[in-house]
Coordinates of C-alpha atoms in Angstrom, one line a residue:
X1 CA 0.1 -0.2 0.0
X2 CA 1.0 3.7 -0.7
X3 CA 1.8 6.4 1.8
X4 CA -1.1 7.4 3.1
X5 CA -1.8 11.5 1.9
X6 CA -2.4 14.5 4.3
X7 CA -4.4 17.1 3.7
X8 CA -3.9 20.8 5.3
X9 CA -6.9 21.5 7.4
X10 CA -9.4 23.6 5.9
X11 CA -12.5 25.1 7.2
X12 CA -14.1 28.4 5.5
X13 CA -16.6 28.4 8.8
X14 CA -13.5 29.1 11.1
X15 CA -13.3 32.1 13.4
X16 CA -10.6 34.1 14.3
X17 CA -9.4 34.8 17.9
X18 CA -8.7 38.5 16.6
X19 CA -9.9 40.3 12.8
X20 CA -7.0 40.7 11.0
X21 CA -5.5 44.0 9.9
X22 CA -4.9 44.8 6.1
X23 CA -2.1 46.3 7.4
X24 CA -0.7 43.0 7.9
X25 CA -1.5 41.6 3.9
X26 CA 0.4 44.7 2.8
X27 CA 3.7 43.0 1.9
X28 CA 6.1 45.8 3.2
X29 CA 7.5 46.5 -0.3
X30 CA 4.7 46.5 -2.3
X31 CA 4.2 49.2 -4.9
X32 CA 0.7 50.5 -3.0
X33 CA 3.3 51.4 -0.1
X34 CA 4.9 53.8 -2.1
X35 CA 1.5 55.1 -3.6
X36 CA 0.8 56.2 -0.2
X37 CA 3.7 58.2 1.2
X38 CA 4.1 60.1 -2.0
X39 CA 0.5 61.5 -2.4
X40 CA 0.5 61.8 1.5
X41 CA 3.7 64.5 0.8
X42 CA 2.3 66.0 -1.5
X43 CA 0.1 69.9 -1.7
X44 CA -3.5 69.1 -2.6
X45 CA -5.0 72.4 -2.5
X46 CA -5.0 73.1 -5.6
X47 CA -7.5 70.4 -6.1
X48 CA -9.1 71.4 -2.5
X49 CA -10.1 74.7 -4.4
X50 CA -12.3 73.3 -6.6
X51 CA -14.8 71.9 -3.9
X52 CA -17.3 75.0 -3.6
X53 CA -18.5 73.9 -0.2
X54 CA -22.0 73.1 1.0
X55 CA -24.5 70.0 0.5
X56 CA -22.9 66.6 1.1
X57 CA -19.7 65.9 2.9
X58 CA -17.3 64.7 0.4
X59 CA -14.0 61.9 0.0
X60 CA -10.6 63.5 0.5
X61 CA -9.0 64.7 -2.6
X62 CA -5.9 62.8 -1.0
X63 CA -7.8 59.8 -1.2
X64 CA -9.2 60.0 -4.4
X65 CA -6.0 60.9 -5.6
X66 CA -4.0 57.8 -4.2
X67 CA -6.7 55.8 -5.6
X68 CA -6.6 57.0 -9.4
X69 CA -2.7 56.8 -9.0
X70 CA -2.2 53.5 -7.7
X71 CA -5.6 52.1 -10.6
X72 CA -3.4 53.9 -13.3
X73 CA 0.0 52.2 -11.8
X74 CA -1.9 49.1 -11.5
X75 CA -3.8 49.3 -15.2
X76 CA -6.4 49.9 -14.1
X77 CA -8.5 52.9 -16.0
X78 CA -12.4 52.2 -16.1
X79 CA -13.9 54.2 -13.3
X80 CA -16.5 51.1 -12.8
X81 CA -13.5 48.5 -12.8
X82 CA -11.6 50.8 -10.0
X83 CA -14.8 51.0 -7.8
X84 CA -14.5 47.3 -8.2
X85 CA -11.1 47.5 -6.8
X86 CA -12.3 49.7 -3.5
X87 CA -14.9 47.0 -2.7
X88 CA -13.1 43.8 -3.6
X89 CA -8.7 44.2 -3.7
X90 CA -6.9 44.3 -0.3
X91 CA -4.4 46.7 -1.6
X92 CA -6.7 49.7 -2.2
X93 CA -9.0 48.7 0.5
X94 CA -6.2 49.2 2.8
X95 CA -5.0 52.3 0.7
X96 CA -8.4 53.5 0.3
X97 CA -9.6 52.9 4.7
X98 CA -11.7 50.8 3.9
X99 CA -13.7 53.7 1.9
X100 CA -15.6 53.0 -1.1
X101 CA -16.3 55.4 -3.7
X102 CA -18.6 55.0 -6.4
X103 CA -18.1 55.0 -10.1
X104 CA -20.0 58.6 -11.0
X105 CA -17.4 59.8 -8.0
X106 CA -14.3 58.7 -9.4
X107 CA -15.1 60.0 -12.6
X108 CA -16.0 63.2 -11.7
X109 CA -13.0 64.0 -9.8
X110 CA -11.0 63.0 -12.2
X111 CA -12.8 64.8 -15.6
X112 CA -13.4 67.3 -13.1
X113 CA -11.5 68.3 -9.7
X114 CA -9.0 66.6 -12.0
X115 CA -8.8 68.8 -15.4
X116 CA -6.3 72.2 -14.6
X117 CA -5.1 72.0 -11.4
X118 CA -2.8 67.8 -11.8
X119 CA 0.5 69.5 -13.2
X120 CA 1.0 71.4 -10.2
X121 CA 0.7 67.4 -8.0
X122 CA 3.2 66.3 -11.2
X123 CA 5.7 68.5 -10.7
X124 CA 5.8 68.1 -6.5
X125 CA 6.3 65.2 -7.4
X126 CA 9.2 65.3 -9.6
X127 CA 10.6 67.6 -7.1
X128 CA 10.2 64.8 -4.6
X129 CA 12.4 62.9 -6.8
X130 CA 14.6 65.4 -8.0
X131 CA 15.3 66.8 -3.2
X132 CA 15.9 62.3 -3.2
X133 CA 19.1 63.3 -6.4
X134 CA 17.1 60.3 -8.5
X135 CA 17.0 63.3 -10.9
X136 CA 17.5 66.5 -12.4
X137 CA 15.7 69.6 -13.0
X138 CA 19.1 70.8 -14.8
X139 CA 20.4 68.3 -16.1
X140 CA 19.8 67.1 -19.7
X141 CA 16.7 66.0 -20.7
X142 CA 15.6 63.6 -23.3
X143 CA 12.4 65.0 -25.7
X144 CA 10.2 63.2 -27.7
X145 CA 6.5 62.8 -28.7
X146 CA 3.2 60.3 -29.6
X147 CA 0.2 60.5 -31.0
X148 CA -2.4 58.4 -28.9
X149 CA -5.7 57.6 -30.5
X150 CA -9.4 59.0 -29.3
X151 CA -11.8 57.7 -27.9
X152 CA -13.8 59.3 -31.1
X153 CA -15.6 57.1 -33.6
X154 CA -12.4 57.5 -36.3
X155 CA -15.5 58.1 -38.8
X156 CA -16.1 61.2 -37.7
X157 CA -13.8 64.0 -39.4
X158 CA -14.3 67.3 -40.5
X159 CA -11.9 68.6 -42.8
X160 CA -11.2 72.1 -43.6
X161 CA -10.4 71.8 -47.4
X162 CA -13.8 70.2 -47.7
X163 CA -15.3 73.0 -45.6
X164 CA -13.7 75.7 -47.9
X165 CA -14.7 73.5 -50.9
X166 CA -19.0 74.2 -49.7
X167 CA -18.6 77.7 -48.8
X168 CA -17.4 77.8 -52.7
X169 CA -20.0 76.0 -53.6
X170 CA -22.2 77.6 -52.6
X171 CA -20.4 81.3 -53.6
X172 CA -21.1 79.5 -57.2
X173 CA -24.5 78.1 -57.0
X174 CA -25.2 82.2 -55.5
X175 CA -23.8 83.5 -58.7
X176 CA -25.6 81.3 -60.7
X177 CA -28.3 82.3 -59.3
X178 CA -28.4 86.3 -59.4
X179 CA -27.1 85.7 -62.8
X180 CA -30.0 84.5 -63.8
X181 CA -32.2 86.8 -62.2
X182 CA -29.7 89.4 -64.4
X183 CA -31.0 88.4 -67.4
X184 CA -34.9 88.3 -66.5
X185 CA -35.3 90.7 -63.9
X186 CA -32.4 93.7 -65.4
X187 CA -34.1 96.7 -64.2
X188 CA -35.6 94.9 -60.3
X189 CA -32.1 94.1 -59.1
X190 CA -30.7 97.8 -60.7
X191 CA -29.9 99.1 -57.4
X192 CA -28.2 95.9 -56.3
X193 CA -25.2 94.3 -56.1
X194 CA -23.5 91.0 -56.5
X195 CA -22.2 89.4 -53.2
X196 CA -18.7 89.3 -53.1
X197 CA -16.5 86.6 -51.4
X198 CA -15.7 88.0 -48.4
X199 CA -19.7 88.4 -47.8
X200 CA -20.2 84.2 -47.5
X201 CA -22.3 85.3 -44.4
X202 CA -25.6 83.5 -43.1
X203 CA -26.9 87.0 -43.2
X204 CA -25.7 88.4 -46.9
X205 CA -26.5 84.8 -48.5
X206 CA -30.2 85.3 -46.7
X207 CA -30.8 89.0 -47.7
X208 CA -29.3 88.2 -51.3
X209 CA -32.4 85.1 -51.8
X210 CA -34.6 87.5 -50.7
X211 CA -33.9 90.0 -53.5
X212 CA -33.2 87.2 -55.9
X213 CA -36.8 85.9 -54.6
X214 CA -38.5 89.3 -54.8
X215 CA -37.1 90.1 -58.0
X216 CA -38.7 86.6 -60.1
X217 CA -41.4 86.9 -57.9
X218 CA -44.2 88.4 -61.1
X219 CA -41.7 86.3 -64.0
X220 CA -43.6 83.5 -66.1
X221 CA -40.9 83.3 -67.6
X222 CA -39.2 81.5 -63.8
X223 CA -38.6 77.9 -64.9
X224 CA -40.1 75.7 -62.2
X225 CA -36.3 74.0 -61.5
X226 CA -35.1 77.7 -60.6
X227 CA -37.7 78.2 -57.9
X228 CA -37.4 74.8 -56.2
X229 CA -33.5 76.0 -56.1
X230 CA -34.1 79.3 -54.2
X231 CA -36.8 76.8 -51.9
X232 CA -34.0 75.1 -51.0
X233 CA -31.0 77.7 -50.5
X234 CA -33.4 79.8 -48.9
X235 CA -33.9 77.0 -46.4
X236 CA -31.2 75.0 -46.2
X237 CA -28.1 77.3 -47.9
X238 CA -28.1 80.0 -44.7
X239 CA -28.0 77.0 -42.4
X240 CA -25.2 75.4 -43.5
X241 CA -22.6 78.5 -43.5
X242 CA -23.7 78.8 -39.7
X243 CA -22.5 75.6 -39.1
X244 CA -19.5 75.8 -41.5
X245 CA -18.5 78.8 -39.4
X246 CA -19.0 76.9 -36.1
X247 CA -16.6 74.2 -37.4
X248 CA -13.9 76.7 -38.8
X249 CA -14.0 78.4 -35.0
X250 CA -13.0 74.6 -33.6
X251 CA -10.6 73.6 -36.4
X252 CA -8.8 76.7 -35.5
X253 CA -5.8 76.2 -37.0
X254 CA -5.7 73.1 -38.1
X255 CA -7.1 70.8 -40.9
X256 CA -9.1 68.4 -39.5
X257 CA -11.0 68.0 -35.9
X258 CA -13.9 64.6 -35.1
X259 CA -17.0 65.8 -34.2
X260 CA -17.6 63.9 -31.3
X261 CA -14.0 65.1 -30.2
X262 CA -13.9 68.1 -31.2
X263 CA -10.6 68.8 -29.3
X264 CA -8.9 65.4 -31.5
X265 CA -7.1 66.4 -34.7
X266 CA -6.9 63.5 -37.2
X267 CA -3.3 62.4 -37.7
X268 CA -1.7 59.1 -39.1
X269 CA -1.4 56.4 -36.7
X270 CA 1.9 54.0 -37.1
X271 CA -0.2 51.7 -34.4
X272 CA -2.8 50.8 -36.7
X273 CA -4.1 47.4 -36.6
X274 CA -3.9 47.0 -40.2
X275 CA -0.4 48.6 -40.5
X276 CA -0.9 51.1 -43.0
X277 CA -1.2 54.1 -41.1
X278 CA -4.5 55.2 -40.7
X279 CA -5.6 58.9 -40.2
X280 CA -7.9 58.6 -36.7
X281 CA -9.1 61.4 -33.6
X282 CA -5.9 61.6 -31.7
X283 CA -4.1 64.2 -29.6
X284 CA 0.3 64.6 -29.9
X285 CA 2.0 63.9 -26.5
X286 CA 5.6 65.2 -25.8
X287 CA 7.5 64.5 -22.9
X288 CA 10.6 64.9 -21.6
X289 CA 12.5 62.5 -19.6
X290 CA 15.7 61.8 -17.8
X291 CA 16.7 58.3 -16.9
X292 CA 13.3 57.4 -18.3
X293 CA 12.1 59.3 -14.7
X294 CA 8.7 61.7 -16.6
X295 CA 9.8 65.2 -16.4
X296 CA 7.4 67.5 -18.2
X297 CA 4.5 66.3 -20.5
X298 CA 2.3 68.3 -22.8
X299 CA -0.4 67.1 -25.2
X300 CA -1.0 68.7 -28.3
X301 CA -3.5 69.2 -31.3
X302 CA -1.2 69.2 -34.1
X303 CA 0.7 66.5 -35.3
X304 CA 4.1 67.7 -36.8
X305 CA 6.9 67.4 -33.2
X306 CA 8.6 70.6 -34.3
X307 CA 5.6 73.3 -33.3
X308 CA 5.4 71.7 -30.2
X309 CA 8.5 72.7 -28.3
X310 CA 7.8 75.9 -27.6
X311 CA 5.6 75.6 -25.2
X312 CA 6.7 72.9 -24.3
X313 CA 10.0 74.0 -22.7
X314 CA 7.6 77.1 -21.5
X315 CA 6.1 74.8 -19.2
X316 CA 8.6 73.3 -18.1
X317 CA 9.6 76.4 -16.9
X318 CA 6.6 77.4 -15.4
X319 CA 6.0 74.0 -13.3
X320 CA 10.2 74.6 -12.0
X321 CA 10.8 77.7 -12.1
X322 CA 14.3 76.6 -14.2
X323 CA 15.7 75.3 -16.9
X324 CA 17.4 72.4 -18.2
X325 CA 21.3 72.8 -19.5
X326 CA 19.7 70.7 -23.2
X327 CA 17.3 69.3 -24.6
X328 CA 18.2 65.7 -27.1
X329 CA 15.3 65.7 -29.6
X330 CA 15.8 63.7 -33.7
X331 CA 15.3 65.4 -36.4
X332 CA 11.3 65.9 -36.1
X333 CA 12.0 69.0 -34.2
X334 CA 15.0 70.7 -36.0
X335 CA 13.5 74.1 -37.1
X336 CA 15.1 77.4 -37.1
X337 CA 11.9 78.7 -34.3
X338 CA 12.8 76.4 -32.0
X339 CA 17.1 77.0 -32.9
X340 CA 16.6 80.2 -32.0
X341 CA 14.4 80.1 -28.8
X342 CA 16.5 77.4 -27.1
X343 CA 19.1 79.3 -27.6
X344 CA 17.6 83.1 -26.6
X345 CA 16.8 80.5 -23.0
X346 CA 20.5 79.4 -22.9
X347 CA 19.4 75.7 -23.9
X348 CA 22.1 73.8 -25.6
X349 CA 20.0 72.6 -28.5
X350 CA 21.4 68.1 -29.7
X351 CA 18.8 68.3 -31.7
X352 CA 19.2 66.8 -35.3
X353 CA 18.0 68.5 -38.9
X354 CA 16.0 66.8 -41.3
X355 CA 19.4 65.4 -43.2
X356 CA 21.8 65.1 -40.4
X357 CA 21.6 61.5 -40.7
X358 CA 22.4 61.3 -44.5
X359 CA 25.7 64.0 -44.6
X360 CA 27.2 61.4 -41.6
X361 CA 26.9 59.2 -43.8
X362 CA 27.6 60.5 -47.2
X363 CA 28.8 63.7 -46.2
X364 CA 26.7 67.7 -48.2
X365 CA 25.1 67.2 -50.7
X366 CA 27.4 68.0 -54.1
X367 CA 25.3 71.7 -55.8
X368 CA 23.3 71.6 -52.8
X369 CA 22.2 75.1 -51.0
X370 CA 24.0 74.2 -47.6
X371 CA 27.5 73.5 -50.2
X372 CA 27.6 77.0 -51.3
X373 CA 30.7 79.2 -49.6
X374 CA 29.4 82.5 -48.2
X375 CA 31.6 85.3 -47.6
X376 CA 29.2 86.9 -45.1
X377 CA 31.1 90.1 -45.1
X378 CA 30.3 91.1 -48.5
X379 CA 27.0 89.5 -48.6
X380 CA 27.8 86.6 -51.5
X381 CA 27.6 82.6 -52.0
X382 CA 30.2 81.2 -54.6
X383 CA 28.9 78.6 -56.6
X384 CA 31.0 74.9 -57.1
X385 CA 32.6 76.5 -60.0
X386 CA 33.9 80.3 -57.7
X387 CA 32.1 82.6 -59.2
X388 CA 30.1 84.4 -57.2
X389 CA 26.4 84.3 -56.4
X390 CA 25.4 87.9 -56.5
X391 CA 22.8 88.7 -54.0
X392 CA 19.1 90.1 -55.4
X393 CA 17.4 90.9 -52.1
X394 CA 15.5 89.3 -49.2
X395 CA 11.8 88.5 -47.9
X396 CA 10.1 86.5 -45.3
X397 CA 8.6 83.5 -45.2
X398 CA 5.8 82.6 -42.9
X399 CA 6.6 78.9 -41.4
X400 CA 2.5 77.1 -40.3
X401 CA 3.6 77.9 -37.0
X402 CA 3.5 82.0 -37.9
X403 CA 7.3 82.5 -37.1
X404 CA 8.7 84.6 -39.6
X405 CA 11.7 83.7 -41.3
X406 CA 14.3 85.9 -43.6
X407 CA 14.7 84.5 -46.7
X408 CA 17.9 86.0 -48.9
X409 CA 17.9 85.0 -52.5
X410 CA 21.5 85.1 -54.8
X411 CA 22.4 84.8 -58.4
X412 CA 24.7 83.6 -60.5
X413 CA 26.6 85.3 -63.1
X414 CA 27.3 83.3 -66.6
X415 CA 25.3 79.6 -66.3
X416 CA 24.9 78.8 -70.0
X417 CA 28.8 78.6 -70.1
X418 CA 29.5 76.3 -67.3
X419 CA 31.1 72.9 -68.0
X420 CA 28.8 72.3 -64.6
X421 CA 25.6 73.1 -66.2
X422 CA 24.0 69.9 -66.0
X423 CA 24.7 68.6 -62.9
X424 CA 24.7 72.0 -61.0
X425 CA 21.5 72.7 -62.2
X426 CA 18.6 72.4 -65.4
X427 CA 15.9 75.5 -65.0
X428 CA 16.8 77.6 -67.6
X429 CA 19.4 81.1 -67.3
X430 CA 20.7 81.3 -63.9
X431 CA 21.0 79.5 -60.8
X432 CA 18.9 81.2 -57.9
X433 CA 18.7 80.0 -54.8
X434 CA 17.2 80.9 -51.5
X435 CA 18.7 80.4 -48.3
X436 CA 17.6 80.7 -45.0
X437 CA 21.1 82.1 -43.1
X438 CA 19.3 81.7 -39.7
X439 CA 18.8 78.5 -40.2
X440 CA 22.4 77.2 -42.3
X441 CA 24.0 79.2 -39.1
X442 CA 21.8 76.7 -36.5
X443 CA 22.3 73.7 -38.4
X444 CA 26.0 73.7 -38.5
X445 CA 26.0 74.9 -34.7
X446 CA 23.4 72.3 -34.6
X447 CA 26.6 69.8 -36.4
X448 CA 29.8 70.6 -34.7
X449 CA 27.4 69.7 -31.4
X450 CA 26.6 66.6 -31.7
X451 CA 29.3 65.1 -33.1
X452 CA 31.5 66.4 -29.6
X453 CA 32.0 63.9 -27.4
X454 CA 29.2 65.1 -25.7
X455 CA 26.7 64.8 -28.4
X456 CA 27.9 61.5 -29.3
X457 CA 26.8 60.4 -25.9
X458 CA 23.4 61.7 -26.1
X459 CA 22.8 60.1 -29.1
X460 CA 23.6 57.0 -28.3
X461 CA 21.0 57.6 -24.6
X462 CA 18.2 59.6 -26.3
X463 CA 16.3 56.4 -28.1
X464 CA 17.2 54.3 -25.0
X465 CA 15.6 57.0 -22.1
X466 CA 12.7 58.9 -24.0
X467 CA 10.9 55.1 -26.2
X468 CA 10.9 53.2 -23.8
X469 CA 9.0 54.8 -21.8
X470 CA 6.5 55.0 -24.5
X471 CA 6.5 51.5 -25.7
X472 CA 6.2 50.5 -21.6
X473 CA 2.6 52.7 -21.8
X474 CA 1.6 51.5 -24.8
X475 CA 2.8 47.9 -24.8
X476 CA 3.5 46.9 -21.5
X477 CA 1.0 48.7 -19.5
X478 CA -1.8 49.3 -23.0
X479 CA -2.6 52.8 -22.6
X480 CA -3.2 53.3 -26.9
X481 CA -6.3 55.2 -26.8
X482 CA -8.0 57.8 -24.0
X483 CA -10.7 57.1 -21.7
X484 CA -12.1 60.6 -22.0
X485 CA -12.8 63.2 -24.6
X486 CA -12.0 66.8 -24.8
X487 CA -8.4 68.0 -23.7
X488 CA -8.1 70.0 -20.1
X489 CA -9.7 65.2 -19.3
X490 CA -7.2 63.8 -22.3
X491 CA -4.3 65.9 -19.9
X492 CA -5.6 64.5 -16.9
X493 CA -5.0 60.8 -17.7
X494 CA -1.2 61.8 -19.2
X495 CA -0.5 63.2 -15.9
X496 CA -2.0 59.8 -14.2
X497 CA -0.5 57.8 -16.2
X498 CA 3.1 60.2 -15.9
X499 CA 3.2 60.0 -11.9
X500 CA 1.8 56.0 -11.7
X501 CA 5.1 55.5 -14.6
X502 CA 7.2 57.7 -11.7
X503 CA 6.4 56.1 -8.6
X504 CA 6.1 52.3 -10.7
X505 CA 10.3 53.3 -12.0
X506 CA 10.9 54.9 -8.5
X507 CA 10.0 51.6 -6.5
X508 CA 11.9 49.3 -8.6

């Protein structure tokens, strides 16, 4: 016979002499403890000011902040799941002192009470990290961006170009109706003027249609088709133009927005499951990191990274009343405006320009504008054959961000008989080039800086510092899409993610 099997005693109804203390069920090294420790240290007065007072009592802001931070630390983002965890999970129960906020209370706190103030809480936690010597607010930061999809439906787009075309179509059709009315009732319309393009607004269109109707009222030769079109125009065009005006206000400087989340812009998403880069409503998240800790985050409605850097750096200065000694970023941030702003603030820009990597491998492309020697004292360029290119004049170019660039034009003197003509340029006449001298100087300074010993270290370290943070948030912790709509609410979500990320790494 085999050995007797012995089972451990098991009695689910057995009573204990003393009830368990939740404290005993939470290991000393558990991440929930650092959430409690850190949130207990921060000043929550900015959140307290959001409460009006009076009425029923509220859960303490510190308790609610702990719930959300620990929720985001454990990948629990839904308010309903947070409510469930507060009722069932020992760690949540210990952290909240057995208090059990419902999902509506959790969602209101996240959407309303944290909006506009969470960055102050985030900056306090970063300053605690700095006080511990874990990060330094004055050393170099590594900046990069990623796009995170909005909760809005991807088929709810409104395009700026489509609005413009629709308004132009109304103007064209109204001009046709006006011309038709002129042919039939010229005498009745002799004291009125046709609608100018600048007058395409609901009131003017309504008045113009009314004038046409009055002029054609007693004309028997007016076709039924024209009457029907006038009736449709009077009923729909002013209303449509009002809608277009509202949509243009929502657009601002963007080219698109979502009907169900007007703050979201349609951007090409690399992470699309079909791997074909579909356009989806999204926000552009920018972060600055150091040793993979998030020191600054901003959310933007533009898909281009270079436009985000000025406000991103301004926020860093606002949060910490200081600036990093250097900013390290890829070529997406290398613009004349950004180089100039960082230089003006005393920040070293270890930022590539668009052709930097290619130049490192192949050198400066022969016959390109950048290869032409510039004599600054006499203000002329030297062509590849050693001939002067005379200064023709200066002009301005305004970028999509509104930044004004000074552009200088130079012309070669005798290209027709030049033996290098075929490889230098193909356009008839003498070669003309446009040069942004400010950008040219910034690029040369950036190139020299990036190729120093320090610059090479930063270039190697950059991808290993900021990109793993995005990978951690999106892939390890499954945050690929916002739960809330609107810029202020999505900023709260990013703030909670950033705080949770820093605490998770701090504990590790």
